[in-house]
Coordinates of C-alpha atoms and ligand atoms in Angstrom, one line a residue:
X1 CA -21.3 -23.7 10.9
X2 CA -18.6 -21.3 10.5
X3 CA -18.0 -17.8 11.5
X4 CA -16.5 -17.1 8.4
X5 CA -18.8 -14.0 6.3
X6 CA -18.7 -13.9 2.5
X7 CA -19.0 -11.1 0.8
X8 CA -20.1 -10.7 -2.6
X9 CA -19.7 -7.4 -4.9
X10 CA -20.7 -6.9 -8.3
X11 CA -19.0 -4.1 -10.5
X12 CA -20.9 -2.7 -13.1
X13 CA -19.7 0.0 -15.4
X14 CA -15.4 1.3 -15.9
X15 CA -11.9 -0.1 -14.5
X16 CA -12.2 2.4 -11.9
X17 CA -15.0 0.2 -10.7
X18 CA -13.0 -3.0 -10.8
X19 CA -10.3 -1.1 -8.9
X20 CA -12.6 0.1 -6.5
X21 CA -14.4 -3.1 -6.0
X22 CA -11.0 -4.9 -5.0
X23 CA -10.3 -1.9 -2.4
X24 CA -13.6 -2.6 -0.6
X25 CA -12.6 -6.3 -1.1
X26 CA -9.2 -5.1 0.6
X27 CA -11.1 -3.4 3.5
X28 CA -13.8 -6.0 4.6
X29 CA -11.1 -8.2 4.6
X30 CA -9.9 -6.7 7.4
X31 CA -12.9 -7.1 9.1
X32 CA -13.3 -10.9 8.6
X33 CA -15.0 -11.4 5.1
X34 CA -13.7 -13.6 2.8
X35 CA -14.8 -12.8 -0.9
X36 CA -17.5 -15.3 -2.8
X37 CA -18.4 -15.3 -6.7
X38 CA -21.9 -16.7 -5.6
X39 CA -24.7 -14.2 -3.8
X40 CA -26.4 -17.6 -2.5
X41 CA -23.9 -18.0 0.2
X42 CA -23.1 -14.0 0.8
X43 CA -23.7 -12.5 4.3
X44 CA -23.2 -9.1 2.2
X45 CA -23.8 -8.2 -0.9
X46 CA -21.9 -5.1 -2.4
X47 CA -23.5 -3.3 -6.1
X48 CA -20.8 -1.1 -7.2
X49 CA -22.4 0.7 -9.8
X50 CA -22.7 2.8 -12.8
X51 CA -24.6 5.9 -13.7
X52 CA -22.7 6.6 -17.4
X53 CA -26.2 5.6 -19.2
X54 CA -29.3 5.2 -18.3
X55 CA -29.5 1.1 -18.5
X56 CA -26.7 1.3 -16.6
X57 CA -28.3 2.8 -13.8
X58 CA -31.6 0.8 -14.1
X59 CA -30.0 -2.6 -14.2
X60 CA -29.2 -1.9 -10.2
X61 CA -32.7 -1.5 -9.7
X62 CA -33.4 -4.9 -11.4
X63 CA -30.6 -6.4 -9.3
X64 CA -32.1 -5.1 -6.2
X65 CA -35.5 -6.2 -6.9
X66 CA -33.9 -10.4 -7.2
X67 CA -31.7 -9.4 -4.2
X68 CA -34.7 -8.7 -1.9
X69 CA -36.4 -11.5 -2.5
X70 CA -33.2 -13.4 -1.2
X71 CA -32.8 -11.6 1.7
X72 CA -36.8 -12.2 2.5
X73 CA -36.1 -16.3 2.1
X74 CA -32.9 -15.7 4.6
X75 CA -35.1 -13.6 6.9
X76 CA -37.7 -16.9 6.8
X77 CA -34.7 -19.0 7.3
X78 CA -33.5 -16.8 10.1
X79 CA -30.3 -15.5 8.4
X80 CA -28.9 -11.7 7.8
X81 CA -28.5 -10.4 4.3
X82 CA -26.7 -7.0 4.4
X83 CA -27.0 -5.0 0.9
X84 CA -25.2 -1.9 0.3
X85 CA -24.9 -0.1 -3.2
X86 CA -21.6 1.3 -4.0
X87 CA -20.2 3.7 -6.8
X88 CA -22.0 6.3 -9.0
X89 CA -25.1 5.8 -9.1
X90 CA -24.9 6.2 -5.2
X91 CA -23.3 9.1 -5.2
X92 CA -25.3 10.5 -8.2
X93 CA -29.2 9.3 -6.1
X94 CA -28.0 9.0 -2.7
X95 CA -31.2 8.5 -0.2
X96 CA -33.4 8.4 -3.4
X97 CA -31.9 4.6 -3.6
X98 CA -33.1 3.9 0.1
X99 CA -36.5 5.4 -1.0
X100 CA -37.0 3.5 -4.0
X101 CA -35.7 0.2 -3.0
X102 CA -35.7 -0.3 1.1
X103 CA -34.0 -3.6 0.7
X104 CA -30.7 -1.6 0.8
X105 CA -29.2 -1.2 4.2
X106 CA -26.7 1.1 3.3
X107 CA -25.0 3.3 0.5
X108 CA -21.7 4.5 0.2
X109 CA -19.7 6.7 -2.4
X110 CA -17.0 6.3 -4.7
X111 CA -15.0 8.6 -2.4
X112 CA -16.6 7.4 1.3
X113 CA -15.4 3.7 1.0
X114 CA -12.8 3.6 2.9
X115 CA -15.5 4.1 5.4
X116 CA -17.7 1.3 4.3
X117 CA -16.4 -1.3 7.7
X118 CA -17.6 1.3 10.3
X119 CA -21.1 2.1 7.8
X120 CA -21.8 -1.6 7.5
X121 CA -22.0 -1.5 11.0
X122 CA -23.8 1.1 11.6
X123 CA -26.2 0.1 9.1
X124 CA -27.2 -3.0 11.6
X125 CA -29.1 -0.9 14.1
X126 CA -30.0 2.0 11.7
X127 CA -30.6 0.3 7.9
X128 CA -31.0 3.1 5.4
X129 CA -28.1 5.0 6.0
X130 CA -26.2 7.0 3.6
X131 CA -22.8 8.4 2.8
X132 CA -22.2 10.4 0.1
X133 CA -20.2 13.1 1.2
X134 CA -16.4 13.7 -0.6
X135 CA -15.0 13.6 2.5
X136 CA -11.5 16.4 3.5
X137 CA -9.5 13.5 3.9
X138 CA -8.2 11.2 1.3
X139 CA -9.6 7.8 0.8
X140 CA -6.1 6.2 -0.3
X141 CA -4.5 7.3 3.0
X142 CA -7.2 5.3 5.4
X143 CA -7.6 1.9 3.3
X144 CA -5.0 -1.2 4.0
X145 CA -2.0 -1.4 1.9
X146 CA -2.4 -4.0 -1.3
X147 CA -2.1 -7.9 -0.2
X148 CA -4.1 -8.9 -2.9
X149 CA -5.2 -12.0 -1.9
X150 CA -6.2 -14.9 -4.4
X151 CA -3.8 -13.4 -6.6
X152 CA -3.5 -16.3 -9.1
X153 CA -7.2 -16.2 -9.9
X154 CA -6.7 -12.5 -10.4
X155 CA -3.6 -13.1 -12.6
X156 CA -0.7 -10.9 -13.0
X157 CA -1.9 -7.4 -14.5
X158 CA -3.9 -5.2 -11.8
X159 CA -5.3 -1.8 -11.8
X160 CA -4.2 1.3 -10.4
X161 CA -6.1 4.9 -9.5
X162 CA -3.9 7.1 -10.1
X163 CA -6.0 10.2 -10.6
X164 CA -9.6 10.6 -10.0
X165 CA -12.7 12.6 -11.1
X166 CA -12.7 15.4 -14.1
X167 CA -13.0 19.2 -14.7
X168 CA -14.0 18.6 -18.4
X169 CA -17.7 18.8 -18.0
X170 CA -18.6 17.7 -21.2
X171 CA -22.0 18.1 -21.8
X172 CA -23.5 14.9 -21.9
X173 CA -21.4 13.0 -18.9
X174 CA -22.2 12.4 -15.2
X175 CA -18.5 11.7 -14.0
X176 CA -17.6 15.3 -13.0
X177 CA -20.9 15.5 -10.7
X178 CA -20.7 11.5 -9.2
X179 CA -16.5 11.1 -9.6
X180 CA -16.1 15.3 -8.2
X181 CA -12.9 17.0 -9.2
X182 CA -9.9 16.1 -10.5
X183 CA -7.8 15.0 -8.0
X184 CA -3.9 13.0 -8.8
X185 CA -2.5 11.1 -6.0
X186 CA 0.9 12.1 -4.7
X187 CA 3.7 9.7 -6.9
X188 CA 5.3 8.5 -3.2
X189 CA 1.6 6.6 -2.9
X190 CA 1.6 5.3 -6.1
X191 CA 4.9 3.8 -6.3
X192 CA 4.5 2.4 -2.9
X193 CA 1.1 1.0 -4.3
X194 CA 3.2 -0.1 -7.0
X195 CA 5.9 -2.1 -5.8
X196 CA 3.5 -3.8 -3.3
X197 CA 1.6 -5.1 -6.3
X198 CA 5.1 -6.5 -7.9
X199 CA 5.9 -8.0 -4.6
X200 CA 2.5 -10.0 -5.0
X201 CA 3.5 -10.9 -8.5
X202 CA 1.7 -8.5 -10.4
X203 CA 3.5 -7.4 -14.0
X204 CA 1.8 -5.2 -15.5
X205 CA -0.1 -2.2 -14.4
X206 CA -3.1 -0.2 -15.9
X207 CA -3.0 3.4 -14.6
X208 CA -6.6 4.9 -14.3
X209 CA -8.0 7.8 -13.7
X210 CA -11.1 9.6 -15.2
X211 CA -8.7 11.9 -17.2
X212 CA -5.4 9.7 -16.5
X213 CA -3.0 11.7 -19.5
X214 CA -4.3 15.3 -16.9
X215 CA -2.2 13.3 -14.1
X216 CA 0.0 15.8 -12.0
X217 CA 0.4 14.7 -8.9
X218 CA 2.9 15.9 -6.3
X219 CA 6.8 14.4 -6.9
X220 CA 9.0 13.5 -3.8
X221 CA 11.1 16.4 -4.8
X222 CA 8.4 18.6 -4.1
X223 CA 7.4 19.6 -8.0
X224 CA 4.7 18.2 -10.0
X225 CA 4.9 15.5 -11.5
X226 CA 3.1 14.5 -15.1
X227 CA 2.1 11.0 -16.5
X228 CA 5.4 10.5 -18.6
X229 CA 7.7 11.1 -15.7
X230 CA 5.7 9.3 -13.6
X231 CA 5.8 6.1 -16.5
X232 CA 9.4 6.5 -16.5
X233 CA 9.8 6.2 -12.3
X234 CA 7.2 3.2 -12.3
X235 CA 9.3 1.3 -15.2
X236 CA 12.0 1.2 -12.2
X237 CA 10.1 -1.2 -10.5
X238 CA 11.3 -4.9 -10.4
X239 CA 9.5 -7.1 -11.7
X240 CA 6.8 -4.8 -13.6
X241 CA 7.2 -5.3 -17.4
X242 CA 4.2 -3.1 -18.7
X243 CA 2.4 -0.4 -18.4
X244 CA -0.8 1.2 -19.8
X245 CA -2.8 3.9 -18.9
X246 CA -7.2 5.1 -19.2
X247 CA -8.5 7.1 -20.3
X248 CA -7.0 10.0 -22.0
X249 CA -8.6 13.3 -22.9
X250 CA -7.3 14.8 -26.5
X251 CA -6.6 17.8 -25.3
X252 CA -4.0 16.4 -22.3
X253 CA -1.9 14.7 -24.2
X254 CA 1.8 16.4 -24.0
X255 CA 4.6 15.9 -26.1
X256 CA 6.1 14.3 -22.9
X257 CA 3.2 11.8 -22.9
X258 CA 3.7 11.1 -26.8
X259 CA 8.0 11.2 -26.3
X260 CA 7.2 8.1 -23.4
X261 CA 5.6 6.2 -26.1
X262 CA 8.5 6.8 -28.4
X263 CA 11.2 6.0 -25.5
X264 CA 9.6 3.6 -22.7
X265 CA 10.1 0.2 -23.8
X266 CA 7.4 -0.7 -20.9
X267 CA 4.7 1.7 -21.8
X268 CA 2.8 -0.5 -24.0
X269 CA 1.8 0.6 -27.7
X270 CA -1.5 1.2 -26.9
X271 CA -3.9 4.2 -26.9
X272 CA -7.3 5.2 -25.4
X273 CA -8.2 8.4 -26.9
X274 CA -12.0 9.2 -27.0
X275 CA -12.6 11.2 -29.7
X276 CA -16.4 11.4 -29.8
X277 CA -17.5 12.5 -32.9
X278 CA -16.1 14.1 -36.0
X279 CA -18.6 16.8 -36.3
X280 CA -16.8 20.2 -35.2
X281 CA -20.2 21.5 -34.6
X282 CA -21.2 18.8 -32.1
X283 CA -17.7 18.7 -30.6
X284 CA -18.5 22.2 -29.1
X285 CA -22.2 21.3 -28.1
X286 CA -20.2 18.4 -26.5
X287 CA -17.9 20.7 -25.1
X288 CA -15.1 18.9 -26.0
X289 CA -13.0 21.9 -26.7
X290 CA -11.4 20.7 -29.4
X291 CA -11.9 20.4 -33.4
X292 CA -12.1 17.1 -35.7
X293 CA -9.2 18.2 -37.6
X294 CA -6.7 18.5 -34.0
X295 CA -7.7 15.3 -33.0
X296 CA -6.0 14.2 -36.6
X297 CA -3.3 15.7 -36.5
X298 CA -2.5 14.5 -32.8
X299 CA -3.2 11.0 -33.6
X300 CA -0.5 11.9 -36.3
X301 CA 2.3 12.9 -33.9
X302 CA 1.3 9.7 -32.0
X303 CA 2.1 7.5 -35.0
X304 CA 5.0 9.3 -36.1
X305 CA 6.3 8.7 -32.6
X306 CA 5.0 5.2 -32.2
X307 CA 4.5 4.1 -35.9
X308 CA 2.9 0.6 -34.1
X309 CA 0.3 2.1 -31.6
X310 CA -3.0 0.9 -31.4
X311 CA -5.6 3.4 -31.1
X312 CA -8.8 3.0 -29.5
X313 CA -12.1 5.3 -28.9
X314 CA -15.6 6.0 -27.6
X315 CA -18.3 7.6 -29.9
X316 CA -22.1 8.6 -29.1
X317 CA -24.1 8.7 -31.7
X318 CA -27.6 11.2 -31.6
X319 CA -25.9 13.7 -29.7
X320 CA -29.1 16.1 -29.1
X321 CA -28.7 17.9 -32.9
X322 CA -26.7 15.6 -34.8
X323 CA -27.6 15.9 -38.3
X324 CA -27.3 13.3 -41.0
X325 CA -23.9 15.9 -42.6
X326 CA -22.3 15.9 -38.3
X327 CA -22.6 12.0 -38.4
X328 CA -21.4 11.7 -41.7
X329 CA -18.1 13.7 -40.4
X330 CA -17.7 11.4 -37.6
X331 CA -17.8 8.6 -40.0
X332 CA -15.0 10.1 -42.3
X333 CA -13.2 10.6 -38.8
X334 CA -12.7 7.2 -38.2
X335 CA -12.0 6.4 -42.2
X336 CA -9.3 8.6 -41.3
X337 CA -7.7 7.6 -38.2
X338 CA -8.2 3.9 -38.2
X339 CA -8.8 1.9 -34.9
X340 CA -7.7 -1.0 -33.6
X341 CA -10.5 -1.2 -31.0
X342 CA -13.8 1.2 -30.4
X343 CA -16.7 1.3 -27.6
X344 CA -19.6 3.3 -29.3
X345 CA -22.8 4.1 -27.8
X346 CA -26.1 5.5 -28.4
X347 CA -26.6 9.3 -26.5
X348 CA -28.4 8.8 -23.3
X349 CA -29.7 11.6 -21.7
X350 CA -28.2 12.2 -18.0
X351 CA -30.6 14.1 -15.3
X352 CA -28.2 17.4 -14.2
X353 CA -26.0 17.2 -17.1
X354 CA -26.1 20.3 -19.6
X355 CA -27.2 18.0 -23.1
X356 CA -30.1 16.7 -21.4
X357 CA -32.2 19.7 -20.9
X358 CA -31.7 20.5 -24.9
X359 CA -34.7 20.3 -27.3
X360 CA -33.5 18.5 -30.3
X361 CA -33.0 15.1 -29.0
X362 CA -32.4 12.5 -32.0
X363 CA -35.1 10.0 -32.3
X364 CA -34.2 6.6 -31.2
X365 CA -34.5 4.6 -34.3
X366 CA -32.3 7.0 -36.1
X367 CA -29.6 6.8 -33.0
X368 CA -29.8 2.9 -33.7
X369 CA -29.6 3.3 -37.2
X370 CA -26.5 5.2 -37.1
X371 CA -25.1 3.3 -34.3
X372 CA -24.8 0.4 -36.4
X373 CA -23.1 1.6 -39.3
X374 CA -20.5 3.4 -37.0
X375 CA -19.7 -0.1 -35.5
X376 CA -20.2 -2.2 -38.5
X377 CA -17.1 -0.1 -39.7
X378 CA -15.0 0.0 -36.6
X379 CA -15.8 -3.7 -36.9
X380 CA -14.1 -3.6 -40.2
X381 CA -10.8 -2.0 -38.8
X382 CA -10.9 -4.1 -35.8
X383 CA -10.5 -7.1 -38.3
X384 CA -8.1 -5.5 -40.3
X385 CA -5.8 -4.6 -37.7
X386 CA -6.4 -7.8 -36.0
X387 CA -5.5 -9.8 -39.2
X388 CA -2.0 -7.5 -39.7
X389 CA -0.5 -9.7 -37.1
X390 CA -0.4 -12.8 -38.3
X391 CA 3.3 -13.2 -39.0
X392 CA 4.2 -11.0 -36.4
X393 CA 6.4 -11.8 -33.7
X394 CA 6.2 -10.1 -30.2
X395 CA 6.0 -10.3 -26.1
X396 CA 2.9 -11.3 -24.5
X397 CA 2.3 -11.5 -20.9
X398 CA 0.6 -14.9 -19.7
X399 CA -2.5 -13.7 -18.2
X400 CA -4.4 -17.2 -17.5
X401 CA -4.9 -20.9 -18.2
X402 CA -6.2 -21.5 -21.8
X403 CA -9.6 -23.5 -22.6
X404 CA -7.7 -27.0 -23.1
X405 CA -4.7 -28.6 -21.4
X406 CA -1.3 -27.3 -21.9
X407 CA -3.0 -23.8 -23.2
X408 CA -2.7 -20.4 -22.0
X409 CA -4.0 -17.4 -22.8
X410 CA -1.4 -13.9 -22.7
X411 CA -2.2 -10.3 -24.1
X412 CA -0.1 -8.9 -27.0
X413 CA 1.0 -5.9 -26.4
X414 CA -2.0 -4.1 -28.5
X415 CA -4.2 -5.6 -25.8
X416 CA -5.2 -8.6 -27.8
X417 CA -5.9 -12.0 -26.5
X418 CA -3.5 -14.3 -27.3
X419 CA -4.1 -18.0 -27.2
X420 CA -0.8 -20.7 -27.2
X421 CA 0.2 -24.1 -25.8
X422 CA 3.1 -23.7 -23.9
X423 CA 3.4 -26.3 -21.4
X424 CA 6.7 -25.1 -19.7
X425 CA 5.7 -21.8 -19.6
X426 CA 3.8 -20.3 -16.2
X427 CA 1.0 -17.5 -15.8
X428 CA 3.2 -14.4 -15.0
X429 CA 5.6 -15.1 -17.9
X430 CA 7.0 -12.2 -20.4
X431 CA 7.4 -14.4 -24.1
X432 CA 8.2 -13.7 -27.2
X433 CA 5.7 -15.3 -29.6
X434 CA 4.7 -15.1 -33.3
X435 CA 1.0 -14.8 -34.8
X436 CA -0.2 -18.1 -36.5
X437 CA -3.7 -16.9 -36.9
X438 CA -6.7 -15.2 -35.8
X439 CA -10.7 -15.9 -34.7
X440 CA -12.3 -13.0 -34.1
X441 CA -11.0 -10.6 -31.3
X442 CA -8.2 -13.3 -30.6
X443 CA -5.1 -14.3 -31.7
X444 CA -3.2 -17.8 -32.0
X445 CA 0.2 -17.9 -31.7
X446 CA 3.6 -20.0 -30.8
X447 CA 6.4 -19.5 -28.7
X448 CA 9.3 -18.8 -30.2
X449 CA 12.3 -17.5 -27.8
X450 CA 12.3 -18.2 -24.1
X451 CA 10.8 -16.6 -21.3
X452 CA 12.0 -13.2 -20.3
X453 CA 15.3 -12.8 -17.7
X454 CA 13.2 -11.8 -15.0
X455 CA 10.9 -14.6 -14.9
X456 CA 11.9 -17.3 -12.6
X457 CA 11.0 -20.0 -15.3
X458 CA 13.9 -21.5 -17.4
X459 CA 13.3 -21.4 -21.2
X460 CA 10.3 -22.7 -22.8
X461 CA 11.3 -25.0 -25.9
X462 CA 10.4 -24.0 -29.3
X463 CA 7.6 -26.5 -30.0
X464 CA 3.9 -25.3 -29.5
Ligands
SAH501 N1 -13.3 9.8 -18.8 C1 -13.4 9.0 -20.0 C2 -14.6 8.1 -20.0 C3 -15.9 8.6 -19.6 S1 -17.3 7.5 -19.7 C4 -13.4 9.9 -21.2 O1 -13.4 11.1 -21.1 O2 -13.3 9.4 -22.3 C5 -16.9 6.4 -21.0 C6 -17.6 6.7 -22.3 O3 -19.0 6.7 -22.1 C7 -17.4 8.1 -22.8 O4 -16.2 8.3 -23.5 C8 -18.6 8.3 -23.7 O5 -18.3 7.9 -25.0 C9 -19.6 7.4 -23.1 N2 -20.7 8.3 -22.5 C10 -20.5 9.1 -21.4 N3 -21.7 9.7 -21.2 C11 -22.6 9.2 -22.1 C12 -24.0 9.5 -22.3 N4 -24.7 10.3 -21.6 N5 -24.6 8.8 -23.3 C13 -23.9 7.9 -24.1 N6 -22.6 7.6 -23.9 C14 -21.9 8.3 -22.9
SF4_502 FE1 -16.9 12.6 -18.8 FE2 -15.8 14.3 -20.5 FE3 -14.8 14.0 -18.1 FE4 -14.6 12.0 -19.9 S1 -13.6 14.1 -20.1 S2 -15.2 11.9 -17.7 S3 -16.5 12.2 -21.0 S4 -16.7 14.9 -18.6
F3S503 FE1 -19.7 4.5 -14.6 FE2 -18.9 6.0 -12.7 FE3 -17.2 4.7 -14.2 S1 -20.5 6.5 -14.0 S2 -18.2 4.7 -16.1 S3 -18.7 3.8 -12.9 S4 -16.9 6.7 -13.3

């Protein structure tokens, strides 16, 4: 018997949920639980979930309908089971989760968790309870500071909020009602934030926030502070070697932003710009607030600033009135722009959002029809860039081990995986490498310089 209690979460949906899973992580922590990848010997189990699309938010309800049958062979066995549900659906169905599945002892919001110790317990001798609220207070100021524990297993990139919610209200999206309004953290936080991650070994950040590129948080000289300076100050930082930033909106992306990405040898050639689709008409149902033709001729002033970027994107297909002609143009869109990398989903109608109460929804097998055309050709470009870097020669950062001895796996700096066997080199590393070949979505390569200054490895010999 020990008094240890094991906590298990499960994160469903964005990085914000990855980031926020590791802060509740952070917090029980404090209060005695140790973290466990298995629910079978939880005390607690945490759903930090999703509300973006429908399935997202249904697969909770599945979860919690296997969860309660667990806790009913613990209760047999005279054991607790705690469950709690986390994130946006949450925030987005509140008591309606109690109602529908009584299993849950407790449910807390993407902006209450830092109250989650002091719910938990209250949950004990009142199950059922609920906090939603977006409190006064800040979140970031009450949680413990980053220790990061089991930080090997993690590896050496991390995430970090550094803006949260959005004012964009586009029409068919949930995050302004469950993530509430944009807020950016003050740059004193995040560069503390920061520089404890680096102390812990971490070497590469991934700045997030609902609308990351609309950051303008508050400098310590009193100003306001956007993305690009804020790049610049974190490249400061010992020991971090990249940075990267999601997810961008089109229509917040400065000529400071674009400059960084010309100047900032740390701010990694690598883009998240949602586009949508390439209809004009359907951009303004969407509310995007922007046409096809901007978006082209941003992307444009991106290359011709950073002629190497990789550019990456979310569509929906069957927005409610997409015609054959509006899918067509978001088809041309991508013929024109080219990405490295795409997400693209199928329109899923949101209760509260303003797209769902519209009549002309598109019929399901045309959405899947189109949906796989759309992603048989960002398929396509996603080879095609992919295959361009064979005979390349870059950094990667070692991320993890590899699948057989000696190998390990880095990212290029497009984001790629990159597989090599480098014995003498260490997870952590910065190395220069060059592209032998590729298998789908990775890359094989072999080490060709040493590792970089900062590392505290000596150099890594040439062979592979
Ligand atoms: N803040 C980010 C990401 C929002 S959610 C942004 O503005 O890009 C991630 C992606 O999910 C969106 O970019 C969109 O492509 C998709 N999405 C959001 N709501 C959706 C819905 N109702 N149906 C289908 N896809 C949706
Ligand atoms: Fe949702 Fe639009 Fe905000 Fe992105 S910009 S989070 S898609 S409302
Ligand atoms: Fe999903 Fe909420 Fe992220 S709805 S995509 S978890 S902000």
């Amino acid at each position: 018997m020990t008094d240890t209690k094991r906590v298990f979460i499960k994160s469903y949906g964005c990085q914000m949920n990855v980031y926020d899973a590791e802060r509740m992580g952070e917090a029980l922590a404090a209060e005695g639980y140790q973290q466990t990848q298995s629910v079978d010997d939880a005390d607690l189990v945490l759903l930090n979930t999703c509300h973006i699309r429908e399935k997202a938010a249904e697969k909770v309800y599945s979860e919690l309908g296997r969860i309660r049958v667990l806790k009913e062979e613990r209760k047999a066995e005279g054991r607790a089971l705690s469950v709690g549900v986390a994130g946006c659906v949450a925030q987005a169905e509140g008591d309606e989760i109690v109602r529908r599945a009584p299993t849950v002892d407790f449910v807390v919001g993407p902006q209450s968790y830092h109250r989650l110790p002091a719910l938990l317990e209250r949950s004990r001798a009142q199950p059922g309870v609920v906090d939603i609220d977006f409190p006064a207070e800040d979140k970031f100021d009450a949680l413990p500071g980053r220790t990061r524990p089991g930080l090997i297993s993690r590896g050496p990139t991390a995430f970090l909020t550094v803006q949260e919610g959005c004012d964009k209200f586009c029409a068919f999206c949930v995050v302004p009602y469950t993530r509430g309004a944009e807020v950016s953290r003050p740059v004193a936080r995040i560069i503390a934030e920061a520089e404890d991650l680096a102390a812990a070994g971490v070497r590469e950040v991934t700045l997030l926030g609902q609308n990351v590129n609309a950051y303008h948080g508050e400098g310590p000289d009193g100003r306001v502070w956007d993305l690009a300076r804020l790049c610049y100050r974190l490249s400061e930082i010992e020991g971090l070697a990249r940075i990267r930033y999601t997810t961008s909106h089109p229509l917040d992306m400065t000529d400071s932003l674009i400059e960084a990405h010309r100047d900032l040898p740390t701010l990694m050639p690598y883009l998240h710009l949602p586009v949508q689709a390439g209809s004009d008409r359907i951009l303004a149902a969407m509310n995007r607030r922007h046409a096809a033709e901007e978006y082209v001729r941003l992307i444009e002033r991106i290359r011709a600033a950073r002629p190497d970027i990789a550019l990456s994107g979310d569509f929906i297909v069957g927005f409610p009135g997409e015609t054959d002609a509006d899918f067509e143009d978001t088809m041309r869109l991508v013929e024109t722009v080219r990405y490295a990398s795409a997400y693209s989903f199928k329109y899923s109608s949101r209760p509260g959002t303003p797209a769902a109460g519209k009549g002309e929804q598109v019929p399901e097998p045309v959405k899947g029809e189109r949906l796989q055309r759309l992603q048989a050709l960002l398929n396509e470009q996603a080879d095609e860039f992919n295959r361009s870097m064979v005979g390349r020669t870059f950094d990667i950062l070692l991320e993890k081990p590899g699948r057989r001895e000696g190998q390990l796996t880095g990212r290029s700096p497009y984001l790629q995986p990159v597989h090599l066997s480098a014995p003498h080199a260490a997870i952590g590393d910065v190395m220069q490498v060059t592209v032998t070949d590729v298998a789908g979505h990775s890359l094989f390569a072999e080490p060709v310089g040493s590792v970089s200054a900062e590392a505290p490895r000596v150099a890594v010999g040439g062979a592979a």
